[in-house]
mmCIF file of C-alpha atoms and ligand atoms in Angstrom:
data_model
loop_
_atom_site.group_PDB
_atom_site.id
_atom_site.type_symbol
_atom_site.label_atom_id
_atom_site.label_comp_id
_atom_site.label_asym_id
_atom_site.label_seq_id
_atom_site.Cartn_x
_atom_site.Cartn_y
_atom_site.Cartn_z
ATOM 1 C CA MET A 1331 31.228 -26.003 2.813
ATOM 2 C CA THR A 1332 33.844 -28.537 1.770
ATOM 3 C CA GLY A 1333 36.716 -27.762 4.185
ATOM 4 C CA ALA A 1334 37.021 -28.328 7.929
ATOM 5 C CA PRO A 1335 34.266 -26.928 10.154
ATOM 6 C CA LEU A 1336 34.828 -23.309 11.179
ATOM 7 C CA PHE A 1337 34.046 -24.044 14.839
ATOM 8 C CA GLU A 1338 34.395 -27.048 17.126
ATOM 9 C CA ARG A 1339 31.414 -26.378 19.402
ATOM 10 C CA MET A 1340 28.667 -23.852 18.759
ATOM 11 C CA ALA A 1341 26.380 -23.021 21.673
ATOM 12 C CA LEU A 1342 22.972 -21.566 20.885
ATOM 13 C CA ILE A 1343 21.179 -19.910 23.786
ATOM 14 C CA GLY A 1344 17.519 -19.650 22.783
ATOM 15 C CA ILE A 1345 16.168 -22.030 20.162
ATOM 16 C CA GLY A 1346 13.289 -20.235 18.460
ATOM 17 C CA LEU A 1347 12.968 -19.269 14.794
ATOM 18 C CA ILE A 1348 16.489 -17.840 14.573
ATOM 19 C CA GLY A 1349 18.346 -20.328 16.800
ATOM 20 C CA SER A 1350 16.662 -23.251 15.044
ATOM 21 C CA SER A 1351 17.478 -21.816 11.590
ATOM 22 C CA ILE A 1352 21.134 -21.333 12.577
ATOM 23 C CA ALA A 1353 21.317 -24.896 13.929
ATOM 24 C CA GLN A 1354 19.831 -26.371 10.737
ATOM 25 C CA THR A 1355 22.005 -24.252 8.436
ATOM 26 C CA ALA A 1356 25.224 -24.959 10.353
ATOM 27 C CA ARG A 1357 24.491 -28.687 10.485
ATOM 28 C CA GLN A 1358 23.558 -28.997 6.783
ATOM 29 C CA ARG A 1359 26.578 -26.999 5.619
ATOM 30 C CA GLY A 1360 29.102 -28.558 8.018
ATOM 31 C CA LEU A 1361 30.014 -25.233 9.627
ATOM 32 C CA VAL A 1362 30.460 -26.601 13.151
ATOM 33 C CA LYS A 1363 31.455 -29.949 14.640
ATOM 34 C CA GLU A 1364 29.074 -29.955 17.581
ATOM 35 C CA ILE A 1365 25.933 -27.993 18.478
ATOM 36 C CA ALA A 1366 24.968 -27.359 22.109
ATOM 37 C CA ILE A 1367 21.516 -25.943 22.765
ATOM 38 C CA SER A 1368 20.101 -24.248 25.818
ATOM 39 C CA THR A 1369 16.782 -22.579 26.350
ATOM 40 C CA ARG A 1370 14.775 -21.539 29.355
ATOM 41 C CA SER A 1371 11.719 -23.702 28.883
ATOM 42 C CA PRO A 1372 12.070 -27.495 29.225
ATOM 43 C CA ALA A 1373 9.196 -28.001 26.740
ATOM 44 C CA THR A 1374 10.958 -25.952 24.048
ATOM 45 C CA LEU A 1375 14.229 -27.756 24.757
ATOM 46 C CA GLN A 1376 12.474 -31.094 24.383
ATOM 47 C CA ARG A 1377 10.996 -29.978 21.067
ATOM 48 C CA ALA A 1378 14.483 -28.961 19.864
ATOM 49 C CA GLU A 1379 15.685 -32.437 20.787
ATOM 50 C CA GLU A 1380 12.772 -34.080 18.944
ATOM 51 C CA LEU A 1381 13.699 -32.025 15.889
ATOM 52 C CA GLU A 1382 17.326 -33.190 16.326
ATOM 53 C CA LEU A 1383 18.624 -29.647 16.124
ATOM 54 C CA GLY A 1384 21.710 -30.274 18.255
ATOM 55 C CA ASP A 1385 24.051 -32.746 19.962
ATOM 56 C CA PHE A 1386 23.760 -31.526 23.547
ATOM 57 C CA TYR A 1387 20.770 -30.026 25.374
ATOM 58 C CA SER A 1388 20.458 -28.297 28.726
ATOM 59 C CA VAL A 1389 18.240 -25.751 30.429
ATOM 60 C CA ASP A 1390 21.466 -24.576 32.061
ATOM 61 C CA ALA A 1391 23.010 -22.080 29.638
ATOM 62 C CA ALA A 1392 26.402 -22.362 31.372
ATOM 63 C CA GLN A 1393 26.546 -26.107 30.645
ATOM 64 C CA ALA A 1394 25.840 -25.529 26.958
ATOM 65 C CA VAL A 1395 28.468 -22.788 26.710
ATOM 66 C CA ASP A 1396 31.166 -24.791 28.490
ATOM 67 C CA GLY A 1397 33.955 -25.461 25.972
ATOM 68 C CA ALA A 1398 32.205 -23.626 23.107
ATOM 69 C CA ASP A 1399 34.319 -21.590 20.684
ATOM 70 C CA LEU A 1400 31.222 -19.919 19.200
ATOM 71 C CA VAL A 1401 28.361 -18.745 21.427
ATOM 72 C CA ILE A 1402 25.284 -17.174 19.830
ATOM 73 C CA LEU A 1403 22.610 -15.529 21.972
ATOM 74 C CA CYS A 1404 19.288 -16.118 20.174
ATOM 75 C CA VAL A 1405 16.914 -14.817 22.855
ATOM 76 C CA PRO A 1406 14.635 -11.748 22.874
ATOM 77 C CA VAL A 1407 16.868 -8.689 23.339
ATOM 78 C CA GLY A 1408 15.514 -8.019 26.827
ATOM 79 C CA ALA A 1409 16.931 -11.377 28.002
ATOM 80 C CA ASN A 1410 20.509 -10.845 26.770
ATOM 81 C CA GLU A 1411 21.883 -9.269 29.937
ATOM 82 C CA ALA A 1412 20.656 -12.042 32.251
ATOM 83 C CA VAL A 1413 22.019 -14.714 29.889
ATOM 84 C CA ALA A 1414 25.381 -12.915 29.570
ATOM 85 C CA LYS A 1415 25.696 -12.764 33.380
ATOM 86 C CA TRP A 1416 24.860 -16.453 33.627
ATOM 87 C CA ILE A 1417 27.367 -17.713 31.050
ATOM 88 C CA SER A 1418 30.128 -15.233 31.784
ATOM 89 C CA PRO A 1419 32.078 -17.466 34.254
ATOM 90 C CA VAL A 1420 32.318 -20.364 31.765
ATOM 91 C CA LEU A 1421 33.087 -18.466 28.541
ATOM 92 C CA LYS A 1422 36.347 -19.857 27.226
ATOM 93 C CA ALA A 1423 39.281 -17.574 26.355
ATOM 94 C CA GLY A 1424 39.457 -17.052 22.595
ATOM 95 C CA ALA A 1425 35.750 -17.843 22.093
ATOM 96 C CA ILE A 1426 33.558 -15.640 19.931
ATOM 97 C CA LEU A 1427 30.409 -14.366 21.642
ATOM 98 C CA THR A 1428 27.756 -12.911 19.374
ATOM 99 C CA ASP A 1429 23.986 -12.398 19.212
ATOM 100 C CA VAL A 1430 21.198 -12.011 16.659
ATOM 101 C CA GLY A 1431 19.137 -9.302 18.344
ATOM 102 C CA SER A 1432 17.101 -6.785 16.361
ATOM 103 C CA THR A 1433 18.570 -3.887 18.361
ATOM 104 C CA LYS A 1434 22.301 -3.374 18.794
ATOM 105 C CA GLN A 1435 23.263 -0.484 21.114
ATOM 106 C CA SER A 1436 21.259 -2.031 23.973
ATOM 107 C CA VAL A 1437 23.056 -5.342 23.478
ATOM 108 C CA VAL A 1438 26.421 -3.562 23.585
ATOM 109 C CA ASP A 1439 25.418 -1.722 26.777
ATOM 110 C CA GLN A 1440 23.907 -4.749 28.519
ATOM 111 C CA VAL A 1441 26.278 -7.543 27.475
ATOM 112 C CA SER A 1442 29.736 -5.889 27.254
ATOM 113 C CA PRO A 1443 30.170 -5.442 31.044
ATOM 114 C CA HIS A 1444 29.871 -9.228 31.484
ATOM 115 C CA VAL A 1445 32.318 -10.290 28.760
ATOM 116 C CA PRO A 1446 35.531 -11.688 30.267
ATOM 117 C CA LYS A 1447 38.929 -10.592 28.946
ATOM 118 C CA GLY A 1448 40.074 -12.759 26.047
ATOM 119 C CA VAL A 1449 36.535 -13.410 24.752
ATOM 120 C CA HIS A 1450 35.717 -11.731 21.429
ATOM 121 C CA PHE A 1451 32.308 -10.051 21.670
ATOM 122 C CA ILE A 1452 30.952 -9.122 18.240
ATOM 123 C CA PRO A 1453 27.221 -8.265 18.183
ATOM 124 C CA GLY A 1454 25.277 -9.259 15.074
ATOM 125 C CA HIS A 1455 21.880 -9.085 13.416
ATOM 126 C CA PRO A 1456 20.743 -11.271 10.525
ATOM 127 C CA ILE A 1457 18.189 -9.220 8.576
ATOM 128 C CA ALA A 1458 16.100 -12.285 7.883
ATOM 129 C CA GLY A 1459 13.043 -13.627 9.594
ATOM 130 C CA THR A 1460 9.340 -14.263 9.508
ATOM 131 C CA GLU A 1461 6.370 -13.650 11.784
ATOM 132 C CA GLN A 1462 6.693 -17.182 13.166
ATOM 133 C CA SER A 1463 8.464 -18.171 16.350
ATOM 134 C CA GLY A 1464 9.611 -21.299 18.177
ATOM 135 C CA PRO A 1465 11.959 -24.115 17.071
ATOM 136 C CA ASP A 1466 9.493 -25.578 14.526
ATOM 137 C CA ALA A 1467 9.521 -22.306 12.594
ATOM 138 C CA GLY A 1468 13.239 -22.521 11.705
ATOM 139 C CA PHE A 1469 14.448 -23.503 8.250
ATOM 140 C CA PRO A 1470 17.933 -23.888 6.775
ATOM 141 C CA THR A 1471 17.645 -21.397 3.903
ATOM 142 C CA LEU A 1472 16.443 -18.458 6.015
ATOM 143 C CA PHE A 1473 19.726 -16.568 5.685
ATOM 144 C CA ASP A 1474 20.322 -17.191 1.968
ATOM 145 C CA GLN A 1475 20.843 -13.960 0.020
ATOM 146 C CA ARG A 1476 20.095 -11.824 3.050
ATOM 147 C CA TRP A 1477 22.211 -9.311 4.913
ATOM 148 C CA CYS A 1478 23.839 -9.875 8.269
ATOM 149 C CA ILE A 1479 25.001 -6.730 10.064
ATOM 150 C CA LEU A 1480 27.888 -7.032 12.515
ATOM 151 C CA THR A 1481 28.738 -4.191 14.901
ATOM 152 C CA PRO A 1482 32.293 -4.937 16.068
ATOM 153 C CA PRO A 1483 33.448 -2.676 18.923
ATOM 154 C CA LYS A 1484 36.618 -0.622 18.439
ATOM 155 C CA GLY A 1485 39.723 -2.794 18.751
ATOM 156 C CA THR A 1486 37.947 -6.047 17.794
ATOM 157 C CA ASP A 1487 40.354 -8.825 16.930
ATOM 158 C CA GLN A 1488 40.521 -8.962 13.114
ATOM 159 C CA ALA A 1489 40.851 -12.758 12.940
ATOM 160 C CA ALA A 1490 37.746 -13.222 15.113
ATOM 161 C CA LEU A 1491 35.787 -10.776 12.966
ATOM 162 C CA GLU A 1492 36.853 -12.573 9.796
ATOM 163 C CA LYS A 1493 35.873 -15.936 11.278
ATOM 164 C CA LEU A 1494 32.412 -14.744 12.308
ATOM 165 C CA SER A 1495 31.944 -13.048 8.916
ATOM 166 C CA ALA A 1496 32.936 -16.327 7.210
ATOM 167 C CA PHE A 1497 30.335 -18.161 9.325
ATOM 168 C CA TRP A 1498 27.531 -15.842 8.174
ATOM 169 C CA GLN A 1499 28.741 -15.959 4.589
ATOM 170 C CA GLU A 1500 28.610 -19.767 4.698
ATOM 171 C CA CYS A 1501 25.060 -19.371 6.040
ATOM 172 C CA GLY A 1502 24.335 -17.596 2.738
ATOM 173 C CA SER A 1503 24.381 -13.985 3.906
ATOM 174 C CA ASN A 1504 26.253 -10.874 2.844
ATOM 175 C CA VAL A 1505 27.989 -9.268 5.783
ATOM 176 C CA ASP A 1506 28.033 -5.516 6.459
ATOM 177 C CA LEU A 1507 29.768 -3.751 9.330
ATOM 178 C CA MET A 1508 28.035 -0.874 11.084
ATOM 179 C CA ASP A 1509 28.122 1.301 14.166
ATOM 180 C CA PRO A 1510 25.453 0.010 16.637
ATOM 181 C CA LYS A 1511 23.683 3.359 17.006
ATOM 182 C CA HIS A 1512 23.472 3.782 13.268
ATOM 183 C CA HIS A 1513 22.167 0.211 12.948
ATOM 184 C CA ASP A 1514 19.380 1.093 15.392
ATOM 185 C CA LEU A 1515 18.390 4.191 13.425
ATOM 186 C CA VAL A 1516 18.307 2.340 10.093
ATOM 187 C CA LEU A 1517 16.381 -0.627 11.516
ATOM 188 C CA ALA A 1518 13.932 1.699 13.275
ATOM 189 C CA ILE A 1519 12.637 2.892 9.904
ATOM 190 C CA VAL A 1520 12.952 -0.271 7.790
ATOM 191 C CA SER A 1521 11.799 -2.841 10.346
ATOM 192 C CA HIS A 1522 10.644 -1.540 13.720
ATOM 193 C CA LEU A 1523 8.272 1.173 12.463
ATOM 194 C CA PRO A 1524 6.598 -1.128 9.881
ATOM 195 C CA HIS A 1525 5.875 -3.622 12.649
ATOM 196 C CA LEU A 1526 4.450 -0.897 14.910
ATOM 197 C CA ILE A 1527 2.275 0.432 12.091
ATOM 198 C CA ALA A 1528 1.035 -3.119 11.477
ATOM 199 C CA TYR A 1529 0.253 -3.692 15.169
ATOM 200 C CA ASN A 1530 -1.567 -0.355 15.215
ATOM 201 C CA ILE A 1531 -3.652 -0.746 12.055
ATOM 202 C CA VAL A 1532 -4.742 -4.264 12.979
ATOM 203 C CA GLY A 1533 -5.551 -3.044 16.512
ATOM 204 C CA THR A 1534 -7.567 -0.155 15.056
ATOM 205 C CA ALA A 1535 -9.536 -2.513 12.801
ATOM 206 C CA ASP A 1536 -10.154 -4.791 15.763
ATOM 207 C CA ASP A 1537 -11.507 -1.860 17.815
ATOM 208 C CA LEU A 1538 -14.024 -0.590 15.237
ATOM 209 C CA GLU A 1539 -17.615 -0.574 16.461
ATOM 210 C CA THR A 1540 -19.323 -0.182 13.076
ATOM 211 C CA VAL A 1541 -17.404 -2.869 11.192
ATOM 212 C CA THR A 1542 -17.616 -6.350 12.605
ATOM 213 C CA LYS A 1543 -14.623 -8.632 13.116
ATOM 214 C CA SER A 1544 -16.079 -11.106 10.621
ATOM 215 C CA GLN A 1545 -16.282 -8.337 7.991
ATOM 216 C CA VAL A 1546 -12.649 -7.408 8.592
ATOM 217 C CA ILE A 1547 -11.686 -11.043 8.056
ATOM 218 C CA LYS A 1548 -14.032 -11.605 5.108
ATOM 219 C CA TYR A 1549 -13.185 -8.515 3.069
ATOM 220 C CA SER A 1550 -9.518 -8.048 4.002
ATOM 221 C CA ALA A 1551 -7.692 -6.988 0.842
ATOM 222 C CA SER A 1552 -4.106 -8.087 0.346
ATOM 223 C CA GLY A 1553 -2.735 -4.810 1.760
ATOM 224 C CA PHE A 1554 -4.488 -5.390 5.083
ATOM 225 C CA ARG A 1555 -3.458 -9.050 5.024
ATOM 226 C CA ASP A 1556 0.198 -8.050 4.702
ATOM 227 C CA PHE A 1557 -0.241 -5.980 7.863
ATOM 228 C CA THR A 1558 -1.860 -8.895 9.703
ATOM 229 C CA ARG A 1559 1.181 -11.051 8.903
ATOM 230 C CA LEU A 1560 3.544 -8.556 10.541
ATOM 231 C CA ALA A 1561 1.091 -7.985 13.415
ATOM 232 C CA ALA A 1562 1.181 -11.727 14.125
ATOM 233 C CA SER A 1563 4.882 -11.458 15.096
ATOM 234 C CA ASP A 1564 6.028 -12.551 18.538
ATOM 235 C CA PRO A 1565 4.779 -10.158 21.283
ATOM 236 C CA THR A 1566 7.743 -10.734 23.646
ATOM 237 C CA MET A 1567 10.287 -10.116 20.911
ATOM 238 C CA TRP A 1568 8.615 -6.904 19.731
ATOM 239 C CA ARG A 1569 7.961 -5.576 23.229
ATOM 240 C CA ASP A 1570 11.699 -5.959 23.834
ATOM 241 C CA VAL A 1571 12.605 -4.270 20.539
ATOM 242 C CA CYS A 1572 10.437 -1.266 21.451
ATOM 243 C CA LEU A 1573 11.911 -0.956 24.938
ATOM 244 C CA ASN A 1574 15.480 -1.386 23.703
ATOM 245 C CA ASN A 1575 15.431 0.971 20.730
ATOM 246 C CA LYS A 1576 13.314 3.638 22.359
ATOM 247 C CA GLU A 1577 15.153 6.737 21.123
ATOM 248 C CA ALA A 1578 15.354 5.814 17.437
ATOM 249 C CA ILE A 1579 11.798 4.449 17.348
ATOM 250 C CA LEU A 1580 10.378 7.593 18.975
ATOM 251 C CA GLU A 1581 12.316 9.737 16.479
ATOM 252 C CA MET A 1582 10.925 7.760 13.515
ATOM 253 C CA LEU A 1583 7.412 7.720 14.994
ATOM 254 C CA SER A 1584 7.411 11.486 15.386
ATOM 255 C CA ARG A 1585 8.560 12.020 11.772
ATOM 256 C CA PHE A 1586 5.974 9.493 10.639
ATOM 257 C CA SER A 1587 3.205 11.308 12.558
ATOM 258 C CA GLU A 1588 4.181 14.643 10.984
ATOM 259 C CA ASP A 1589 4.065 13.127 7.494
ATOM 260 C CA LEU A 1590 0.737 11.472 8.270
ATOM 261 C CA SER A 1591 -0.663 14.826 9.402
ATOM 262 C CA ALA A 1592 0.471 16.399 6.110
ATOM 263 C CA MET A 1593 -1.343 13.646 4.236
ATOM 264 C CA GLN A 1594 -4.437 14.161 6.379
ATOM 265 C CA ARG A 1595 -4.379 17.872 5.553
ATOM 266 C CA ALA A 1596 -3.987 17.177 1.817
ATOM 267 C CA ILE A 1597 -7.027 14.879 1.892
ATOM 268 C CA ARG A 1598 -9.072 17.397 3.903
ATOM 269 C CA TRP A 1599 -8.264 20.277 1.489
ATOM 270 C CA GLY A 1600 -8.444 18.187 -1.658
ATOM 271 C CA ASP A 1601 -4.761 18.690 -2.490
ATOM 272 C CA GLY A 1602 -4.563 15.986 -5.179
ATOM 273 C CA ASP A 1603 -1.173 17.194 -6.445
ATOM 274 C CA MET A 1604 0.438 16.613 -3.049
ATOM 275 C CA LEU A 1605 -1.005 13.102 -2.854
ATOM 276 C CA PHE A 1606 -0.104 12.265 -6.458
ATOM 277 C CA ASP A 1607 3.497 13.494 -6.049
ATOM 278 C CA LEU A 1608 3.968 11.545 -2.820
ATOM 279 C CA PHE A 1609 2.527 8.340 -4.271
ATOM 280 C CA THR A 1610 4.756 8.713 -7.360
ATOM 281 C CA ARG A 1611 7.868 9.180 -5.211
ATOM 282 C CA THR A 1612 7.115 6.146 -3.004
ATOM 283 C CA ARG A 1613 6.426 3.944 -6.025
ATOM 284 C CA GLY A 1614 10.036 4.621 -7.039
ATOM 285 C CA ILE A 1615 11.339 3.128 -3.771
ATOM 286 C CA ARG A 1616 9.529 -0.144 -4.494
ATOM 287 C CA ARG A 1617 11.055 -0.197 -7.995
ATOM 288 C CA SER A 1618 14.552 0.351 -6.557
ATOM 289 C CA ILE A 1619 14.099 -2.582 -4.159
ATOM 290 C CA ILE A 1620 13.010 -4.856 -7.009
ATOM 291 C CA GLU A 1621 15.889 -3.665 -9.211
ATOM 292 C CA ALA A 1622 18.317 -4.382 -6.357
ATOM 293 C CA GLY A 1623 17.036 -7.975 -6.422
ATOM 294 C CA GLN A 1624 15.710 -7.820 -2.851
ATOM 295 C CA GLU A 1625 12.099 -8.578 -3.758
ATOM 296 C CA THR A 1626 10.054 -10.005 -6.591
ATOM 297 C CA ASP A 1627 7.002 -8.316 -7.991
ATOM 298 C CA GLU A 1628 5.004 -11.466 -7.280
ATOM 299 C CA PRO A 1629 2.511 -11.339 -4.423
ATOM 300 C CA ASP A 1630 3.634 -13.415 -1.417
ATOM 301 C CA PHE A 1631 0.573 -15.406 -0.439
ATOM 302 C CA GLY A 1632 1.770 -16.746 2.872
ATOM 303 C CA ARG A 1633 5.068 -18.437 2.024
ATOM 304 C CA HIS A 1634 5.275 -19.438 5.680
ATOM 305 C CA ALA A 1635 1.585 -19.981 6.155
ATOM 306 C CA ALA A 1636 1.628 -22.707 8.803
ATOM 307 C CA ASP A 1637 1.345 -21.202 12.244
ATOM 308 C CA THR A 1638 4.047 -22.962 14.189
ATOM 309 C CA ARG A 1639 4.006 -20.566 17.090
ATOM 310 C CA GLN A 1640 5.180 -22.110 20.307
ATOM 311 C CA ASP A 1641 4.727 -20.597 23.727
ATOM 312 C CA ASP A 1642 7.149 -20.941 26.539
HETATM 313 N N1 NAI B 2697 11.874 -13.296 14.366
HETATM 314 C C1 NAI B 2697 12.585 -12.672 13.470
HETATM 315 O O1 NAI B 2697 12.114 -12.493 12.344
HETATM 316 C C2 NAI B 2697 13.957 -12.166 13.804
HETATM 317 C C3 NAI B 2697 14.384 -12.112 15.118
HETATM 318 N N2 NAI B 2697 15.639 -11.609 15.403
HETATM 319 C C4 NAI B 2697 16.080 -11.563 16.788
HETATM 320 O O2 NAI B 2697 16.419 -12.876 17.152
HETATM 321 C C5 NAI B 2697 16.174 -13.106 18.542
HETATM 322 C C6 NAI B 2697 15.348 -14.360 18.686
HETATM 323 O O3 NAI B 2697 14.155 -14.212 17.962
HETATM 324 P P1 NAI B 2697 13.281 -15.463 17.516
HETATM 325 O O4 NAI B 2697 14.141 -16.634 17.270
HETATM 326 O O5 NAI B 2697 12.397 -14.975 16.446
HETATM 327 O O6 NAI B 2697 12.434 -15.667 18.842
HETATM 328 P P2 NAI B 2697 11.629 -16.945 19.359
HETATM 329 O O7 NAI B 2697 10.567 -16.441 20.247
HETATM 330 O O8 NAI B 2697 11.264 -17.825 18.214
HETATM 331 O O9 NAI B 2697 12.732 -17.699 20.224
HETATM 332 C C7 NAI B 2697 13.290 -17.156 21.400
HETATM 333 C C8 NAI B 2697 13.950 -18.251 22.187
HETATM 334 O O10 NAI B 2697 14.555 -17.659 23.346
HETATM 335 C C9 NAI B 2697 14.214 -18.432 24.488
HETATM 336 N N3 NAI B 2697 14.288 -17.557 25.654
HETATM 337 C C10 NAI B 2697 13.512 -16.494 25.961
HETATM 338 N N4 NAI B 2697 13.941 -15.919 27.091
HETATM 339 C C11 NAI B 2697 15.016 -16.640 27.505
HETATM 340 C C12 NAI B 2697 15.889 -16.570 28.612
HETATM 341 N N5 NAI B 2697 15.762 -15.611 29.527
HETATM 342 N N6 NAI B 2697 16.865 -17.509 28.725
HETATM 343 C C13 NAI B 2697 17.022 -18.481 27.807
HETATM 344 N N7 NAI B 2697 16.223 -18.608 26.733
HETATM 345 C C14 NAI B 2697 15.231 -17.697 26.595
HETATM 346 C C15 NAI B 2697 12.839 -19.000 24.185
HETATM 347 O O11 NAI B 2697 12.611 -20.136 24.921
HETATM 348 C C16 NAI B 2697 13.003 -19.334 22.699
HETATM 349 O O12 NAI B 2697 13.666 -20.567 22.575
HETATM 350 C C17 NAI B 2697 15.511 -11.838 19.074
HETATM 351 O O13 NAI B 2697 16.466 -11.087 19.764
HETATM 352 C C18 NAI B 2697 15.069 -11.104 17.826
HETATM 353 O O14 NAI B 2697 15.101 -9.703 18.015
HETATM 354 C C19 NAI B 2697 16.505 -11.241 14.424
HETATM 355 C C20 NAI B 2697 16.135 -11.321 13.119
HETATM 356 C C21 NAI B 2697 14.814 -11.743 12.698
HETATM 357 O O1 ENO B 2698 8.835 -11.057 8.802
HETATM 358 C C1 ENO B 2698 9.293 -9.975 8.395
HETATM 359 O O2 ENO B 2698 8.803 -9.363 7.435
HETATM 360 C C2 ENO B 2698 10.461 -9.375 9.051
HETATM 361 O O3 ENO B 2698 10.663 -8.198 8.954
HETATM 362 C C3 ENO B 2698 11.352 -10.292 9.807
HETATM 363 C C4 ENO B 2698 12.363 -9.629 10.665
HETATM 364 C C5 ENO B 2698 12.008 -9.276 11.944
HETATM 365 C C6 ENO B 2698 12.946 -8.716 12.794
HETATM 366 C C7 ENO B 2698 14.228 -8.499 12.341
HETATM 367 O O4 ENO B 2698 15.121 -7.963 13.178
HETATM 368 C C8 ENO B 2698 14.600 -8.850 11.064
HETATM 369 C C9 ENO B 2698 13.659 -9.428 10.224
#
């Protein structure tokens, strides 16, 4: 970005993979003048300071938010309501309040009641991430050529929406607007269900009595390895996603179970045509994703291999 910064003071509440990536991107591209960081755990805050992610650090979210014209909640979705309550008294009139949570209707329900008049609340979700967590996991190109979905409530101030969209575009993302419920349905199938399937298949492999753990590790083919990457994702974050997108996830899980039963029946009765037709149809989806430029056909052998997980 060559012009003036879009915001004077950006406050990031939560400084894990996403908060850290936003801080690094905004700093490198000159999107904000000052970055204030708050997170619950003093050890994580100290690490953020060591990494020089911001200009101001506090475990008190209200102190970080004071005077900010852009506030981004980067905490697990189950923590949004408590944080919103905490910062509500110091949110400045005219400020933009947004989030990055993987679920959206729950954020609307839990945060909106605490947003003071004159503050522009526009929920958001960058569709970009990895299985890593903590401030060390962040990197400044995470949002390049990705989508960021914003779910502006009815009557959202157009100038605020344009400013937040410009911020995400400068972070490298394409911005789409969506209704929060629809967002939750779409993400349930393209993101939440794949993670649950991964947690389940890796759990099943771990529970087997006749195949040892060392055999699972030794002979894991790349398909199983891909599942282990997803199943290594942050437990707090994914617990919160499950609890906060319950309806859509249960709907997708029940459709998934029905389809799995049909596949089970086809295998039992030797219905090769059914299996062949299904596998042909699904191969087409992969081709469409590659044609849309969202994926390469190259195998991804652990692009983010270093485990930088950080507990707090
Ligand atoms: N990990 C991913 O790939 C993606 C995650 N998201 C969403 O972004 C949000 C953050 O995820 P990550 O950065 O991956 O998580 P993370 O686990 O790396 O970081 C979470 C941060 O929130 C802080 N935190 C937790 N509870 C808090 C509380 N009550 N008050 C203040 N700080 C608190 C933690 O100390 C940590 O700094 C989540 O809502 C997640 O759904 C969105 C897109 C991708
Ligand atoms: O690591 C992966 O493959 C992901 O799918 C990352 C991810 C996780 C959660 C989101 O809400 C968005 C992206």
